[in-house]
Amino acid sequence: MNDSRRNFLKTAGGIAAAGAVLTTVVSEAKAQNEVAGALTEHTLPELPYAYDALEPYIDAKTMELHHSKHHAAYVSGLNAAEAALAKARAEGNFDLVQLYSKRAAFNGGGHFLHSLFWKVMAPAGKGGGGEPSGVLLDAINRDFGSFDAFKKQFSAAALQVEGSGWGLLLHRPSDGRLVVSQAENQHKLTSWDAFPILGIDVWEHAYYLNYQNRRADYIAAWWNVVNWAQVEANLRHHLV
Ligand code: MN3
């Protein structure tokens, strides 16, 4: 193994240095792009509100750490994993394809779900909380019997995620149904045929400062900041 490759592998394990690795690897990959293919440089999206906007339900410090540290780490992890795969293609060396494929799925799931999570929340009383309406409410009533029954199932699914993960509301295009699901970590348990339109992060980093081990209290409070107009827009996007 040559020095640059050894250094790359060493650095790729460290999320903090992933940006620098990406820059190097992308420029190397560009030089050989017939083999390596094109790369997206994923970026951390801005929050659509201030860090303290969801208080008292989600505190400003949790939001700041969650967005600027945790989500940022998934973005750099995804960039590093995809850059490593491009480098593997350029070199024709797929010895570590399993490692980087796993990192791409974990960090890519994290980036996607957090990007969704910020958007499906809004300050309580200013777009957040209340109940869904329109085509979303119609679909919820049709597929769960009532909004109350949906909310109970979704809350229970989120509460019972084993370890770190997500409670999710999915739209399944094959039959047009809404389905409540769980994800472990950022990416496990998916059924592949359905798309998240609403999600709650139940990793401890999402609630521990304020709620400690009381995940149920966090979930109960979280309903006050759900942005139902955005969830309906997510559903309509998939209906097109
Ligand atoms: Mn999170």
PDB file of N, CA, C and O in Angstrom, residues 130-170:
ATOM      1  N   GLY A 130     -51.030  21.025  16.161  1.00  0.00           N
ATOM      2  CA  GLY A 130     -52.367  20.893  15.574  1.00  0.00           C
ATOM      3  C   GLY A 130     -52.546  19.541  14.922  1.00  0.00           C
ATOM      4  O   GLY A 130     -51.924  18.555  15.326  1.00  0.00           O
ATOM      5  N   GLU A 131     -53.374  19.518  13.888  1.00  0.00           N
ATOM      6  CA  GLU A 131     -53.681  18.242  13.237  1.00  0.00           C
ATOM      7  C   GLU A 131     -53.567  18.392  11.734  1.00  0.00           C
ATOM      8  O   GLU A 131     -53.679  19.497  11.204  1.00  0.00           O
ATOM      9  N   PRO A 132     -53.345  17.282  11.039  1.00  0.00           N
ATOM     10  CA  PRO A 132     -53.252  17.353   9.574  1.00  0.00           C
ATOM     11  C   PRO A 132     -54.614  17.654   8.949  1.00  0.00           C
ATOM     12  O   PRO A 132     -55.649  17.536   9.606  1.00  0.00           O
ATOM     13  N   SER A 133     -54.584  18.039   7.677  1.00  0.00           N
ATOM     14  CA  SER A 133     -55.834  18.301   6.961  1.00  0.00           C
ATOM     15  C   SER A 133     -55.654  17.862   5.503  1.00  0.00           C
ATOM     16  O   SER A 133     -54.606  17.329   5.143  1.00  0.00           O
ATOM     17  N   GLY A 134     -56.665  18.098   4.715  1.00  0.00           N
ATOM     18  CA  GLY A 134     -56.558  17.866   3.278  1.00  0.00           C
ATOM     19  C   GLY A 134     -56.280  16.421   2.902  1.00  0.00           C
ATOM     20  O   GLY A 134     -56.727  15.494   3.577  1.00  0.00           O
ATOM     21  N   VAL A 135     -55.514  16.220   1.822  1.00  0.00           N
ATOM     22  CA  VAL A 135     -55.269  14.865   1.315  1.00  0.00           C
ATOM     23  C   VAL A 135     -54.524  14.023   2.340  1.00  0.00           C
ATOM     24  O   VAL A 135     -54.694  12.799   2.389  1.00  0.00           O
ATOM     25  N   LEU A 136     -53.701  14.675   3.176  1.00  0.00           N
ATOM     26  CA  LEU A 136     -52.969  13.919   4.192  1.00  0.00           C
ATOM     27  C   LEU A 136     -53.920  13.329   5.219  1.00  0.00           C
ATOM     28  O   LEU A 136     -53.841  12.133   5.546  1.00  0.00           O
ATOM     29  N   LEU A 137     -54.845  14.159   5.713  1.00  0.00           N
ATOM     30  CA  LEU A 137     -55.809  13.653   6.700  1.00  0.00           C
ATOM     31  C   LEU A 137     -56.677  12.561   6.074  1.00  0.00           C
ATOM     32  O   LEU A 137     -56.952  11.534   6.711  1.00  0.00           O
ATOM     33  N   ASP A 138     -57.104  12.781   4.823  1.00  0.00           N
ATOM     34  CA  ASP A 138     -57.917  11.753   4.145  1.00  0.00           C
ATOM     35  C   ASP A 138     -57.171  10.422   4.095  1.00  0.00           C
ATOM     36  O   ASP A 138     -57.741   9.358   4.351  1.00  0.00           O
ATOM     37  N   ALA A 139     -55.865  10.501   3.742  1.00  0.00           N
ATOM     38  CA  ALA A 139     -55.072   9.268   3.617  1.00  0.00           C
ATOM     39  C   ALA A 139     -54.870   8.614   4.985  1.00  0.00           C
ATOM     40  O   ALA A 139     -54.913   7.385   5.111  1.00  0.00           O
ATOM     41  N   ILE A 140     -54.647   9.442   6.022  1.00  0.00           N
ATOM     42  CA  ILE A 140     -54.470   8.898   7.378  1.00  0.00           C
ATOM     43  C   ILE A 140     -55.758   8.217   7.842  1.00  0.00           C
ATOM     44  O   ILE A 140     -55.728   7.089   8.359  1.00  0.00           O
ATOM     45  N   ASN A 141     -56.888   8.874   7.635  1.00  0.00           N
ATOM     46  CA  ASN A 141     -58.170   8.268   8.034  1.00  0.00           C
ATOM     47  C   ASN A 141     -58.419   6.960   7.277  1.00  0.00           C
ATOM     48  O   ASN A 141     -58.882   5.974   7.858  1.00  0.00           O
ATOM     49  N   ARG A 142     -58.112   6.968   6.000  1.00  0.00           N
ATOM     50  CA  ARG A 142     -58.345   5.772   5.180  1.00  0.00           C
ATOM     51  C   ARG A 142     -57.471   4.604   5.647  1.00  0.00           C
ATOM     52  O   ARG A 142     -57.937   3.474   5.772  1.00  0.00           O
ATOM     53  N   ASP A 143     -56.181   4.876   5.941  1.00  0.00           N
ATOM     54  CA  ASP A 143     -55.237   3.787   6.169  1.00  0.00           C
ATOM     55  C   ASP A 143     -55.040   3.410   7.637  1.00  0.00           C
ATOM     56  O   ASP A 143     -54.508   2.338   7.935  1.00  0.00           O
ATOM     57  N   PHE A 144     -55.470   4.300   8.564  1.00  0.00           N
ATOM     58  CA  PHE A 144     -55.304   3.989   9.995  1.00  0.00           C
ATOM     59  C   PHE A 144     -56.626   4.026  10.758  1.00  0.00           C
ATOM     60  O   PHE A 144     -56.652   3.704  11.942  1.00  0.00           O
ATOM     61  N   GLY A 145     -57.681   4.448  10.106  1.00  0.00           N
ATOM     62  CA  GLY A 145     -58.986   4.508  10.767  1.00  0.00           C
ATOM     63  C   GLY A 145     -59.283   5.896  11.321  1.00  0.00           C
ATOM     64  O   GLY A 145     -60.383   6.396  11.173  1.00  0.00           O
ATOM     65  N   SER A 146     -58.291   6.519  11.945  1.00  0.00           N
ATOM     66  CA  SER A 146     -58.462   7.877  12.478  1.00  0.00           C
ATOM     67  C   SER A 146     -57.091   8.476  12.747  1.00  0.00           C
ATOM     68  O   SER A 146     -56.085   7.762  12.834  1.00  0.00           O
ATOM     69  N   PHE A 147     -57.067   9.813  12.916  1.00  0.00           N
ATOM     70  CA  PHE A 147     -55.807  10.475  13.262  1.00  0.00           C
ATOM     71  C   PHE A 147     -55.308   9.997  14.622  1.00  0.00           C
ATOM     72  O   PHE A 147     -54.120   9.763  14.825  1.00  0.00           O
ATOM     73  N   ASP A 148     -56.236   9.803  15.548  1.00  0.00           N
ATOM     74  CA  ASP A 148     -55.858   9.360  16.891  1.00  0.00           C
ATOM     75  C   ASP A 148     -55.203   7.973  16.851  1.00  0.00           C
ATOM     76  O   ASP A 148     -54.184   7.740  17.518  1.00  0.00           O
ATOM     77  N   ALA A 149     -55.767   7.070  16.056  1.00  0.00           N
ATOM     78  CA  ALA A 149     -55.198   5.719  15.958  1.00  0.00           C
ATOM     79  C   ALA A 149     -53.812   5.770  15.309  1.00  0.00           C
ATOM     80  O   ALA A 149     -52.880   5.075  15.742  1.00  0.00           O
ATOM     81  N   PHE A 150     -53.683   6.621  14.287  1.00  0.00           N
ATOM     82  CA  PHE A 150     -52.364   6.790  13.650  1.00  0.00           C
ATOM     83  C   PHE A 150     -51.343   7.288  14.665  1.00  0.00           C
ATOM     84  O   PHE A 150     -50.224   6.778  14.772  1.00  0.00           O
ATOM     85  N   LYS A 151     -51.733   8.319  15.416  1.00  0.00           N
ATOM     86  CA  LYS A 151     -50.813   8.945  16.375  1.00  0.00           C
ATOM     87  C   LYS A 151     -50.369   7.930  17.439  1.00  0.00           C
ATOM     88  O   LYS A 151     -49.196   7.892  17.813  1.00  0.00           O
ATOM     89  N   LYS A 152     -51.298   7.101  17.878  1.00  0.00           N
ATOM     90  CA  LYS A 152     -50.950   6.081  18.871  1.00  0.00           C
ATOM     91  C   LYS A 152     -49.968   5.064  18.289  1.00  0.00           C
ATOM     92  O   LYS A 152     -48.996   4.671  18.936  1.00  0.00           O
ATOM     93  N   GLN A 153     -50.231   4.620  17.075  1.00  0.00           N
ATOM     94  CA  GLN A 153     -49.324   3.630  16.468  1.00  0.00           C
ATOM     95  C   GLN A 153     -47.945   4.241  16.218  1.00  0.00           C
ATOM     96  O   GLN A 153     -46.914   3.626  16.501  1.00  0.00           O
ATOM     97  N   PHE A 154     -47.918   5.471  15.700  1.00  0.00           N
ATOM     98  CA  PHE A 154     -46.642   6.138  15.396  1.00  0.00           C
ATOM     99  C   PHE A 154     -45.840   6.351  16.684  1.00  0.00           C
ATOM    100  O   PHE A 154     -44.633   6.091  16.737  1.00  0.00           O
ATOM    101  N   SER A 155     -46.505   6.825  17.736  1.00  0.00           N
ATOM    102  CA  SER A 155     -45.826   7.064  19.019  1.00  0.00           C
ATOM    103  C   SER A 155     -45.274   5.758  19.587  1.00  0.00           C
ATOM    104  O   SER A 155     -44.141   5.714  20.098  1.00  0.00           O
ATOM    105  N   ALA A 156     -46.060   4.691  19.506  1.00  0.00           N
ATOM    106  CA  ALA A 156     -45.617   3.397  20.039  1.00  0.00           C
ATOM    107  C   ALA A 156     -44.435   2.866  19.227  1.00  0.00           C
ATOM    108  O   ALA A 156     -43.466   2.331  19.787  1.00  0.00           O
ATOM    109  N   ALA A 157     -44.498   3.031  17.913  1.00  0.00           N
ATOM    110  CA  ALA A 157     -43.389   2.567  17.057  1.00  0.00           C
ATOM    111  C   ALA A 157     -42.112   3.323  17.406  1.00  0.00           C
ATOM    112  O   ALA A 157     -41.035   2.734  17.523  1.00  0.00           O
ATOM    113  N   ALA A 158     -42.232   4.647  17.594  1.00  0.00           N
ATOM    114  CA  ALA A 158     -41.054   5.463  17.929  1.00  0.00           C
ATOM    115  C   ALA A 158     -40.511   5.076  19.306  1.00  0.00           C
ATOM    116  O   ALA A 158     -39.305   4.931  19.497  1.00  0.00           O
ATOM    117  N   LEU A 159     -41.429   4.877  20.264  1.00  0.00           N
ATOM    118  CA  LEU A 159     -41.016   4.522  21.624  1.00  0.00           C
ATOM    119  C   LEU A 159     -40.280   3.195  21.648  1.00  0.00           C
ATOM    120  O   LEU A 159     -39.317   3.009  22.380  1.00  0.00           O
ATOM    121  N   GLN A 160     -40.740   2.254  20.814  1.00  0.00           N
ATOM    122  CA  GLN A 160     -40.220   0.888  20.889  1.00  0.00           C
ATOM    123  C   GLN A 160     -39.078   0.607  19.916  1.00  0.00           C
ATOM    124  O   GLN A 160     -38.648  -0.542  19.786  1.00  0.00           O
ATOM    125  N   VAL A 161     -38.560   1.639  19.251  1.00  0.00           N
ATOM    126  CA  VAL A 161     -37.350   1.421  18.445  1.00  0.00           C
ATOM    127  C   VAL A 161     -36.264   0.894  19.377  1.00  0.00           C
ATOM    128  O   VAL A 161     -36.005   1.474  20.426  1.00  0.00           O
ATOM    129  N   GLU A 162     -35.658  -0.221  18.976  1.00  0.00           N
ATOM    130  CA  GLU A 162     -34.635  -0.828  19.826  1.00  0.00           C
ATOM    131  C   GLU A 162     -33.323  -0.082  19.647  1.00  0.00           C
ATOM    132  O   GLU A 162     -32.760  -0.069  18.558  1.00  0.00           O
ATOM    133  N   GLY A 163     -32.858   0.576  20.703  1.00  0.00           N
ATOM    134  CA  GLY A 163     -31.626   1.354  20.601  1.00  0.00           C
ATOM    135  C   GLY A 163     -31.898   2.667  19.880  1.00  0.00           C
ATOM    136  O   GLY A 163     -32.902   3.318  20.114  1.00  0.00           O
ATOM    137  N   SER A 164     -30.997   3.026  18.977  1.00  0.00           N
ATOM    138  CA  SER A 164     -31.094   4.308  18.277  1.00  0.00           C
ATOM    139  C   SER A 164     -31.820   4.138  16.949  1.00  0.00           C
ATOM    140  O   SER A 164     -31.602   3.157  16.249  1.00  0.00           O
ATOM    141  N   GLY A 165     -32.671   5.110  16.612  1.00  0.00           N
ATOM    142  CA  GLY A 165     -33.367   4.984  15.328  1.00  0.00           C
ATOM    143  C   GLY A 165     -34.453   6.024  15.164  1.00  0.00           C
ATOM    144  O   GLY A 165     -34.379   7.107  15.739  1.00  0.00           O
ATOM    145  N   TRP A 166     -35.458   5.649  14.385  1.00  0.00           N
ATOM    146  CA  TRP A 166     -36.493   6.595  13.967  1.00  0.00           C
ATOM    147  C   TRP A 166     -37.875   5.947  13.965  1.00  0.00           C
ATOM    148  O   TRP A 166     -38.017   4.769  13.639  1.00  0.00           O
ATOM    149  N   GLY A 167     -38.894   6.760  14.264  1.00  0.00           N
ATOM    150  CA  GLY A 167     -40.265   6.418  13.925  1.00  0.00           C
ATOM    151  C   GLY A 167     -40.584   7.127  12.622  1.00  0.00           C
ATOM    152  O   GLY A 167     -40.257   8.308  12.467  1.00  0.00           O
ATOM    153  N   LEU A 168     -41.200   6.415  11.694  1.00  0.00           N
ATOM    154  CA  LEU A 168     -41.402   6.978  10.358  1.00  0.00           C
ATOM    155  C   LEU A 168     -42.821   6.763   9.857  1.00  0.00           C
ATOM    156  O   LEU A 168     -43.441   5.734  10.136  1.00  0.00           O
ATOM    157  N   LEU A 169     -43.311   7.735   9.099  1.00  0.00           N
ATOM    158  CA  LEU A 169     -44.527   7.548   8.305  1.00  0.00           C
ATOM    159  C   LEU A 169     -44.077   7.498   6.847  1.00  0.00           C
ATOM    160  O   LEU A 169     -43.416   8.430   6.367  1.00  0.00           O
ATOM    161  N   LEU A 170     -44.416   6.393   6.185  1.00  0.00           N
ATOM    162  CA  LEU A 170     -43.961   6.175   4.812  1.00  0.00           C
ATOM    163  C   LEU A 170     -45.135   6.225   3.838  1.00  0.00           C
ATOM    164  O   LEU A 170     -46.250   5.842   4.192  1.00  0.00           O
TER     165      LEU A 170
END
